[in-house]
mmCIF file of C-alpha atoms in Angstrom:
data_model
loop_
_atom_site.group_PDB
_atom_site.id
_atom_site.type_symbol
_atom_site.label_atom_id
_atom_site.label_comp_id
_atom_site.label_asym_id
_atom_site.label_seq_id
_atom_site.Cartn_x
_atom_site.Cartn_y
_atom_site.Cartn_z
ATOM 1 C CA MET A 1 56.175 147.982 -56.924
ATOM 2 C CA SER A 2 58.931 146.302 -58.889
ATOM 3 C CA SER A 3 58.630 142.734 -60.042
ATOM 4 C CA ARG A 4 61.619 141.846 -57.898
ATOM 5 C CA ARG A 5 59.962 143.068 -54.720
ATOM 6 C CA LEU A 6 56.810 141.180 -55.706
ATOM 7 C CA PHE A 7 58.926 138.011 -56.209
ATOM 8 C CA THR A 8 60.677 138.554 -52.880
ATOM 9 C CA GLY A 9 57.430 139.104 -51.047
ATOM 10 C CA HIS A 10 55.839 136.028 -52.640
ATOM 11 C CA LEU A 11 58.875 133.925 -51.696
ATOM 12 C CA LEU A 12 58.843 135.185 -48.071
ATOM 13 C CA ALA A 13 55.075 134.501 -47.757
ATOM 14 C CA THR A 14 55.586 130.973 -49.251
ATOM 15 C CA SER A 15 58.460 130.296 -46.875
ATOM 16 C CA LEU A 16 56.471 131.424 -43.844
ATOM 17 C CA ALA A 17 53.642 129.189 -44.911
ATOM 18 C CA ILE A 18 55.884 126.235 -45.329
ATOM 19 C CA ALA A 19 57.486 126.877 -42.011
ATOM 20 C CA SER A 20 54.176 127.206 -40.328
ATOM 21 C CA THR A 21 52.956 123.932 -41.898
ATOM 22 C CA LEU A 22 56.180 122.134 -40.837
ATOM 23 C CA GLY A 23 55.888 123.574 -37.350
ATOM 24 C CA PHE A 24 52.305 122.370 -37.159
ATOM 25 C CA ALA A 25 53.246 118.906 -38.323
ATOM 26 C CA GLY A 26 56.102 118.726 -35.836
ATOM 27 C CA SER A 27 53.755 119.843 -33.073
ATOM 28 C CA ALA A 28 51.204 117.214 -34.145
ATOM 29 C CA LEU A 29 53.792 114.551 -34.236
ATOM 30 C CA ALA A 30 55.000 115.450 -30.760
ATOM 31 C CA GLN A 31 51.497 115.380 -29.382
ATOM 32 C CA ALA A 32 50.488 112.177 -31.242
ATOM 33 C CA LYS A 33 49.130 109.481 -28.950
ATOM 34 C CA LEU A 34 51.397 106.457 -28.619
ATOM 35 C CA LYS A 35 49.701 103.279 -29.936
ATOM 36 C CA VAL A 36 49.812 100.723 -27.083
ATOM 37 C CA ALA A 37 48.370 97.196 -27.024
ATOM 38 C CA ALA A 38 48.124 94.567 -24.345
ATOM 39 C CA ILE A 39 47.516 90.742 -24.531
ATOM 40 C CA TYR A 40 46.201 88.871 -21.566
ATOM 41 C CA THR A 41 45.709 85.150 -21.157
ATOM 42 C CA VAL A 42 43.179 85.605 -18.481
ATOM 43 C CA PRO A 43 40.164 87.932 -17.741
ATOM 44 C CA TYR A 44 40.765 91.621 -16.919
ATOM 45 C CA GLU A 45 39.568 91.108 -13.356
ATOM 46 C CA GLN A 46 42.219 88.531 -12.568
ATOM 47 C CA GLN A 47 44.421 90.190 -9.942
ATOM 48 C CA TRP A 48 47.789 90.173 -11.674
ATOM 49 C CA VAL A 49 46.495 91.312 -15.080
ATOM 50 C CA SER A 50 44.149 93.937 -13.519
ATOM 51 C CA ARG A 51 47.198 95.895 -12.315
ATOM 52 C CA ILE A 52 48.654 96.217 -15.867
ATOM 53 C CA HIS A 53 45.278 96.979 -17.338
ATOM 54 C CA GLN A 54 44.526 99.640 -14.727
ATOM 55 C CA ALA A 55 47.807 101.398 -15.248
ATOM 56 C CA LEU A 56 47.365 101.433 -19.020
ATOM 57 C CA LYS A 57 43.772 102.668 -18.656
ATOM 58 C CA ALA A 58 45.053 105.566 -16.472
ATOM 59 C CA ALA A 59 47.506 106.526 -19.216
ATOM 60 C CA GLU A 60 44.688 106.422 -21.716
ATOM 61 C CA ALA A 61 42.580 108.622 -19.508
ATOM 62 C CA ARG A 62 45.366 111.128 -19.351
ATOM 63 C CA GLY A 63 45.345 111.299 -23.116
ATOM 64 C CA GLU A 64 48.925 109.878 -23.484
ATOM 65 C CA ILE A 65 48.183 106.686 -25.369
ATOM 66 C CA GLU A 66 45.649 104.976 -27.649
ATOM 67 C CA TYR A 67 45.099 101.729 -25.909
ATOM 68 C CA LYS A 68 43.792 98.396 -27.351
ATOM 69 C CA SER A 69 43.745 95.018 -25.519
ATOM 70 C CA SER A 70 42.652 91.416 -25.693
ATOM 71 C CA GLU A 71 41.734 89.234 -22.712
ATOM 72 C CA ASN A 72 41.406 85.438 -22.385
ATOM 73 C CA VAL A 73 43.873 84.751 -25.217
ATOM 74 C CA ALA A 74 44.845 81.119 -25.334
ATOM 75 C CA ASN A 75 48.555 80.216 -25.340
ATOM 76 C CA ALA A 76 47.980 78.713 -28.788
ATOM 77 C CA ASP A 77 46.738 82.048 -30.150
ATOM 78 C CA TYR A 78 49.194 84.265 -28.246
ATOM 79 C CA GLU A 79 51.727 84.506 -31.084
ATOM 80 C CA ARG A 80 49.084 85.270 -33.657
ATOM 81 C CA VAL A 81 47.615 88.113 -31.563
ATOM 82 C CA MET A 82 51.128 89.589 -30.881
ATOM 83 C CA ARG A 83 51.741 89.644 -34.675
ATOM 84 C CA GLU A 84 48.372 91.234 -35.360
ATOM 85 C CA TYR A 85 49.053 94.064 -32.967
ATOM 86 C CA ALA A 86 52.600 94.567 -34.186
ATOM 87 C CA THR A 87 51.516 94.533 -37.863
ATOM 88 C CA GLY A 88 48.652 96.889 -36.972
ATOM 89 C CA GLY A 89 51.001 99.662 -35.901
ATOM 90 C CA SER A 90 51.167 99.160 -32.129
ATOM 91 C CA GLN A 91 54.391 100.886 -30.942
ATOM 92 C CA LEU A 92 54.350 99.381 -27.533
ATOM 93 C CA VAL A 93 53.019 95.935 -26.456
ATOM 94 C CA PHE A 94 52.373 94.635 -22.888
ATOM 95 C CA GLY A 95 51.357 91.177 -21.816
ATOM 96 C CA GLU A 96 52.385 88.005 -19.923
ATOM 97 C CA VAL A 97 54.195 85.273 -21.624
ATOM 98 C CA PHE A 98 54.964 82.667 -18.944
ATOM 99 C CA GLY A 99 53.489 79.740 -21.070
ATOM 100 C CA VAL A 100 54.699 81.068 -24.510
ATOM 101 C CA GLU A 101 58.217 82.420 -23.916
ATOM 102 C CA ALA A 102 59.776 81.033 -27.137
ATOM 103 C CA ALA A 103 57.019 82.096 -29.457
ATOM 104 C CA ALA A 104 56.826 85.606 -27.923
ATOM 105 C CA ARG A 105 60.576 86.185 -28.224
ATOM 106 C CA LYS A 106 60.422 85.098 -31.861
ATOM 107 C CA VAL A 107 57.772 87.714 -32.573
ATOM 108 C CA ALA A 108 59.949 90.384 -30.862
ATOM 109 C CA LYS A 109 62.806 89.438 -33.279
ATOM 110 C CA ASP A 110 60.529 89.715 -36.242
ATOM 111 C CA PHE A 111 59.432 93.259 -35.182
ATOM 112 C CA PRO A 112 62.579 94.983 -33.949
ATOM 113 C CA LYS A 113 60.970 98.509 -34.063
ATOM 114 C CA THR A 114 58.098 97.511 -31.840
ATOM 115 C CA ALA A 115 58.669 97.700 -28.011
ATOM 116 C CA PHE A 116 57.603 94.722 -25.941
ATOM 117 C CA VAL A 117 57.224 94.718 -22.180
ATOM 118 C CA MET A 118 56.276 91.309 -20.977
ATOM 119 C CA GLY A 119 55.648 89.434 -17.772
ATOM 120 C CA SER A 120 58.285 86.780 -17.922
ATOM 121 C CA SER A 121 60.491 84.553 -15.855
ATOM 122 C CA GLY A 122 63.228 84.985 -18.329
ATOM 123 C CA LYS A 123 65.830 87.777 -19.043
ATOM 124 C CA PRO A 124 65.479 90.842 -21.340
ATOM 125 C CA GLN A 125 66.160 90.160 -25.020
ATOM 126 C CA ALA A 126 67.984 92.987 -26.966
ATOM 127 C CA PRO A 127 66.956 95.186 -28.499
ATOM 128 C CA ASN A 128 63.260 95.402 -27.890
ATOM 129 C CA PHE A 129 61.987 92.699 -25.444
ATOM 130 C CA SER A 130 61.797 93.922 -21.851
ATOM 131 C CA VAL A 131 60.610 91.812 -18.950
ATOM 132 C CA PHE A 132 58.818 92.468 -15.577
ATOM 133 C CA ASP A 133 57.118 90.564 -12.758
ATOM 134 C CA ASN A 134 55.401 91.469 -9.545
ATOM 135 C CA TYR A 135 58.523 92.140 -7.235
ATOM 136 C CA ILE A 136 56.151 92.704 -4.218
ATOM 137 C CA GLN A 137 58.018 90.466 -1.811
ATOM 138 C CA GLU A 138 58.550 93.340 0.538
ATOM 139 C CA PRO A 139 54.863 94.029 1.317
ATOM 140 C CA ALA A 140 54.353 90.215 1.209
ATOM 141 C CA TYR A 141 56.892 89.906 4.126
ATOM 142 C CA LEU A 142 54.868 92.577 6.087
ATOM 143 C CA THR A 143 51.598 90.710 5.456
ATOM 144 C CA GLY A 144 53.388 87.551 6.674
ATOM 145 C CA MET A 145 54.184 89.277 9.973
ATOM 146 C CA ILE A 146 50.456 90.101 10.325
ATOM 147 C CA ALA A 147 49.467 86.542 9.553
ATOM 148 C CA GLY A 148 52.023 85.083 11.960
ATOM 149 C CA GLY A 149 50.660 87.393 14.696
ATOM 150 C CA MET A 150 46.971 86.787 14.040
ATOM 151 C CA THR A 151 46.887 82.959 13.809
ATOM 152 C CA LYS A 152 45.621 81.262 16.859
ATOM 153 C CA THR A 153 46.224 77.702 15.637
ATOM 154 C CA ASN A 154 49.784 78.534 14.346
ATOM 155 C CA LYS A 155 48.666 77.105 11.004
ATOM 156 C CA ILE A 156 48.700 79.164 7.811
ATOM 157 C CA GLY A 157 47.290 77.838 4.515
ATOM 158 C CA MET A 158 48.754 79.035 1.167
ATOM 159 C CA VAL A 159 47.026 78.543 -2.150
ATOM 160 C CA GLY A 160 48.968 79.413 -5.286
ATOM 161 C CA GLY A 161 48.526 79.166 -9.058
ATOM 162 C CA PHE A 162 51.718 77.619 -10.459
ATOM 163 C CA PRO A 163 55.085 77.164 -8.611
ATOM 164 C CA ILE A 164 56.988 79.732 -10.698
ATOM 165 C CA PRO A 165 59.377 82.304 -9.340
ATOM 166 C CA GLU A 166 56.784 85.140 -9.369
ATOM 167 C CA VAL A 167 54.583 83.118 -6.985
ATOM 168 C CA ASN A 168 57.381 81.255 -5.066
ATOM 169 C CA ARG A 169 59.183 84.397 -3.997
ATOM 170 C CA LEU A 170 56.043 85.861 -2.451
ATOM 171 C CA MET A 171 55.197 82.746 -0.439
ATOM 172 C CA HIS A 172 58.733 82.569 0.852
ATOM 173 C CA ALA A 173 58.656 86.258 1.845
ATOM 174 C CA LEU A 174 55.264 85.748 3.651
ATOM 175 C CA MET A 175 56.560 82.632 5.432
ATOM 176 C CA ALA A 176 59.692 84.553 6.549
ATOM 177 C CA GLY A 177 57.649 87.416 7.859
ATOM 178 C CA ALA A 178 55.337 85.115 9.704
ATOM 179 C CA LYS A 179 58.288 83.299 11.332
ATOM 180 C CA GLU A 180 59.815 86.569 12.513
ATOM 181 C CA VAL A 181 56.892 87.249 14.894
ATOM 182 C CA ASN A 182 55.893 83.552 15.423
ATOM 183 C CA PRO A 183 58.547 80.847 15.254
ATOM 184 C CA LYS A 184 55.921 78.138 15.940
ATOM 185 C CA VAL A 185 53.905 78.842 12.854
ATOM 186 C CA GLU A 186 53.481 75.946 10.343
ATOM 187 C CA PHE A 187 52.483 76.141 6.574
ATOM 188 C CA THR A 188 50.334 74.029 4.270
ATOM 189 C CA ILE A 189 50.991 74.843 0.572
ATOM 190 C CA THR A 190 48.921 73.818 -2.436
ATOM 191 C CA PHE A 191 49.204 74.851 -6.122
ATOM 192 C CA ILE A 192 46.091 74.530 -8.228
ATOM 193 C CA ASN A 193 47.998 74.644 -11.572
ATOM 194 C CA SER A 194 45.745 77.395 -12.909
ATOM 195 C CA TRP A 195 45.905 81.184 -13.040
ATOM 196 C CA PHE A 196 42.081 81.531 -12.772
ATOM 197 C CA ASP A 197 39.944 78.810 -11.322
ATOM 198 C CA PRO A 198 38.142 80.217 -8.218
ATOM 199 C CA PRO A 199 36.180 76.925 -7.523
ATOM 200 C CA LYS A 200 39.429 74.966 -7.456
ATOM 201 C CA ALA A 201 41.085 77.491 -5.203
ATOM 202 C CA LYS A 202 38.177 77.427 -2.921
ATOM 203 C CA GLU A 203 38.164 73.634 -2.506
ATOM 204 C CA ALA A 204 41.924 73.647 -1.767
ATOM 205 C CA THR A 205 41.298 76.307 0.907
ATOM 206 C CA PHE A 206 38.496 74.174 2.572
ATOM 207 C CA ALA A 207 40.926 71.271 2.761
ATOM 208 C CA MET A 208 43.453 73.426 4.609
ATOM 209 C CA ILE A 209 40.818 74.765 6.996
ATOM 210 C CA GLU A 210 39.910 71.176 7.806
ATOM 211 C CA LYS A 211 43.463 70.566 8.868
ATOM 212 C CA GLY A 212 43.455 73.488 11.225
ATOM 213 C CA ALA A 213 44.528 76.554 9.172
ATOM 214 C CA ASP A 214 42.915 79.739 10.464
ATOM 215 C CA VAL A 215 44.795 82.282 8.264
ATOM 216 C CA LEU A 216 44.798 81.743 4.494
ATOM 217 C CA TYR A 217 47.150 83.319 1.856
ATOM 218 C CA ALA A 218 44.902 84.279 -1.113
ATOM 219 C CA GLU A 219 47.387 84.212 -3.984
ATOM 220 C CA ARG A 220 44.542 83.156 -6.090
ATOM 221 C CA ILE A 221 40.939 84.345 -6.309
ATOM 222 C CA GLY A 222 38.570 81.996 -4.529
ATOM 223 C CA VAL A 223 40.549 81.675 -1.248
ATOM 224 C CA SER A 224 38.913 84.593 0.490
ATOM 225 C CA ASP A 225 35.456 83.221 -0.439
ATOM 226 C CA ALA A 226 36.264 79.990 1.401
ATOM 227 C CA ALA A 227 37.740 81.782 4.372
ATOM 228 C CA LYS A 228 34.712 83.931 4.612
ATOM 229 C CA GLU A 229 32.396 80.941 4.585
ATOM 230 C CA ARG A 230 34.241 79.297 7.400
ATOM 231 C CA GLY A 231 34.883 82.335 9.470
ATOM 232 C CA LYS A 232 38.637 82.395 8.896
ATOM 233 C CA LEU A 233 41.057 85.189 8.088
ATOM 234 C CA ALA A 234 42.786 85.812 4.687
ATOM 235 C CA ILE A 235 45.783 87.696 3.527
ATOM 236 C CA GLY A 236 45.329 89.393 0.109
ATOM 237 C CA ASN A 237 47.760 89.532 -2.838
ATOM 238 C CA VAL A 238 48.317 92.081 -5.551
ATOM 239 C CA ILE A 239 44.930 93.908 -5.129
ATOM 240 C CA ASP A 240 43.004 95.014 -2.028
ATOM 241 C CA THR A 241 39.866 92.972 -1.620
ATOM 242 C CA GLN A 242 39.038 94.099 1.876
ATOM 243 C CA PRO A 243 36.083 96.116 0.648
ATOM 244 C CA GLN A 244 34.534 92.886 -0.616
ATOM 245 C CA TYR A 245 35.574 90.853 2.522
ATOM 246 C CA PRO A 246 35.634 93.396 5.363
ATOM 247 C CA ASP A 247 35.585 90.703 8.124
ATOM 248 C CA THR A 248 37.966 88.345 6.336
ATOM 249 C CA VAL A 249 40.825 90.055 4.585
ATOM 250 C CA VAL A 250 43.276 91.463 7.236
ATOM 251 C CA ALA A 251 45.905 92.912 4.938
ATOM 252 C CA SER A 252 47.206 92.742 1.367
ATOM 253 C CA ALA A 253 50.431 93.197 -0.484
ATOM 254 C CA LEU A 254 49.545 95.557 -3.180
ATOM 255 C CA TRP A 255 51.153 95.800 -6.701
ATOM 256 C CA HIS A 256 51.293 99.173 -8.539
ATOM 257 C CA MET A 257 52.294 98.747 -12.199
ATOM 258 C CA GLU A 258 52.087 102.467 -12.880
ATOM 259 C CA PRO A 259 55.932 103.139 -12.365
ATOM 260 C CA SER A 260 56.815 100.424 -14.927
ATOM 261 C CA VAL A 261 54.052 101.352 -17.439
ATOM 262 C CA ASP A 262 54.838 105.027 -17.254
ATOM 263 C CA ARG A 263 58.579 104.519 -17.690
ATOM 264 C CA ALA A 264 58.006 102.380 -20.837
ATOM 265 C CA ILE A 265 55.635 105.013 -22.390
ATOM 266 C CA LYS A 266 58.099 107.735 -21.719
ATOM 267 C CA LEU A 267 61.097 105.887 -23.172
ATOM 268 C CA VAL A 268 59.219 104.866 -26.324
ATOM 269 C CA LYS A 269 58.009 108.364 -26.860
ATOM 270 C CA GLU A 270 61.610 109.618 -26.516
ATOM 271 C CA GLY A 271 62.991 107.018 -28.761
ATOM 272 C CA LYS A 272 65.163 105.633 -25.914
ATOM 273 C CA PHE A 273 63.493 102.278 -25.271
ATOM 274 C CA THR A 274 65.807 99.289 -24.831
ATOM 275 C CA ALA A 275 65.505 95.836 -23.423
ATOM 276 C CA GLU A 276 65.627 95.893 -19.680
ATOM 277 C CA ASP A 277 64.232 94.221 -16.514
ATOM 278 C CA TYR A 278 61.373 96.292 -15.165
ATOM 279 C CA GLY A 279 61.075 94.053 -12.060
ATOM 280 C CA PRO A 280 62.890 96.444 -9.718
ATOM 281 C CA TYR A 281 60.272 99.175 -10.469
ATOM 282 C CA SER A 282 57.829 97.136 -8.448
ATOM 283 C CA LEU A 283 59.786 97.615 -5.251
ATOM 284 C CA MET A 284 58.366 99.814 -2.457
ATOM 285 C CA LYS A 285 61.088 102.505 -2.934
ATOM 286 C CA HIS A 286 59.766 103.101 -6.474
ATOM 287 C CA LYS A 287 56.161 103.017 -5.270
ATOM 288 C CA GLY A 288 55.595 99.878 -7.260
ATOM 289 C CA SER A 289 54.172 97.976 -4.215
ATOM 290 C CA SER A 290 52.786 98.745 -0.834
ATOM 291 C CA LEU A 291 51.082 97.339 2.157
ATOM 292 C CA ALA A 292 47.329 98.000 2.094
ATOM 293 C CA PRO A 293 45.942 99.945 4.975
ATOM 294 C CA LEU A 294 44.545 97.699 7.819
ATOM 295 C CA GLY A 295 41.182 99.421 7.317
ATOM 296 C CA THR A 296 38.380 97.326 9.091
ATOM 297 C CA PHE A 297 41.103 95.457 11.065
ATOM 298 C CA GLU A 298 42.715 98.659 12.391
ATOM 299 C CA LYS A 299 41.427 97.853 15.847
ATOM 300 C CA LYS A 300 41.510 94.142 15.563
ATOM 301 C CA VAL A 301 45.288 93.724 14.932
ATOM 302 C CA PRO A 302 47.085 93.951 18.325
ATOM 303 C CA ALA A 303 48.909 97.303 18.774
ATOM 304 C CA ASP A 304 52.312 95.728 19.487
ATOM 305 C CA LEU A 305 52.039 93.660 16.268
ATOM 306 C CA ALA A 306 51.002 96.720 14.169
ATOM 307 C CA ALA A 307 54.014 98.598 15.662
ATOM 308 C CA LYS A 308 56.415 95.896 14.648
ATOM 309 C CA VAL A 309 55.016 95.855 11.088
ATOM 310 C CA LYS A 310 55.324 99.678 10.914
ATOM 311 C CA ALA A 311 58.878 99.554 12.071
ATOM 312 C CA ARG A 312 59.812 96.855 9.651
ATOM 313 C CA GLU A 313 58.138 98.735 6.749
ATOM 314 C CA ALA A 314 60.198 101.826 7.712
ATOM 315 C CA ASP A 315 63.428 99.713 7.684
ATOM 316 C CA ILE A 316 62.658 98.437 4.151
ATOM 317 C CA LEU A 317 62.004 101.938 2.811
ATOM 318 C CA ALA A 318 65.158 103.217 4.475
ATOM 319 C CA GLY A 319 67.174 100.371 2.949
ATOM 320 C CA LYS A 320 68.082 99.005 6.398
ATOM 321 C CA PHE A 321 66.215 95.664 5.791
ATOM 322 C CA THR A 322 66.234 93.555 2.647
ATOM 323 C CA VAL A 323 63.651 90.864 1.969
ATOM 324 C CA LYS A 324 65.382 87.851 0.673
ATOM 325 C CA VAL A 325 64.329 86.680 -2.728
ATOM 326 C CA ASP A 326 63.844 82.976 -2.910
ATOM 327 C CA ASP A 327 62.468 81.650 -6.159
ATOM 328 C CA SER A 328 62.554 77.956 -5.246
ATOM 329 C CA GLN A 329 59.322 76.024 -4.805
ATOM 330 C CA PRO A 330 58.169 76.317 -1.206
ATOM 331 C CA LYS A 331 57.228 73.180 0.741
ATOM 332 C CA SER A 332 54.637 72.470 3.321
ATOM 333 C CA THR A 333 55.955 72.322 6.896
ATOM 334 C CA ALA A 334 52.688 71.394 8.723
ATOM 335 C CA LYS A 335 52.699 67.901 10.266
#
């Protein structure tokens, strides 16, 4: 064999080896798990945060992401934790920044190559700060219809965290749904100025029950406990707590964060992530929200009321009925 053929053969073998190595590296890069982090100001079990955490845990279980998170982060520490995750290589960061908007947006500017998707009352900030909130006013309207039809005293009590758009719009939607089936219904509204204070929410609920409310809107954890103790009914929010309160929680407006989380993961992996409003992906047509099954109240809710709710749900999904978005602070109407 000539030295030329030997050289050519060696060159070919080397080239194939390099190509194989590059191909493997490319394949490994394509299959690499996206590094995702989340920062929560409340415990994982708090309703709102639990939806984000659950969706991210599902993506982790599918092997799509490497997920790290922090709970109970104080507002004063939020910026520091954001910077730590960004500096540590997180490519996508979720969280809620309602009390730390300015600081969070500053961090996003300092880390333009990191994608941020944050619960916020503000607008997206180019190029990398996307926002979202629980646009579940559609199922909230449907639960309002049920509440309006189930009250015997025509008095509904509503306990919220803070009067911010994300809470206000759900209360207004529930009130509108209740009035559709029961024009006589009145509302008592209280904000406890906390995202997680079950005892305080419970006390506020007791006060409403004393004034005649027999259906309570559990925007916060603690409301259903009070309703159960006093033998009243409750309407759930964001999560389905009927299994824990089978004789108390009639219906719930459920939030599904999966459409938003999965979209963000996909766009970051494809290198196509931009600042946008993810709020609309919580609408029923995107499967971002839904009305929980009546379950234990299947036979307790009057058939004609259930039929009205079902028809209205169909109208919403078909685009024939739009639930009005009202972000203003709701006021009590009970005398």
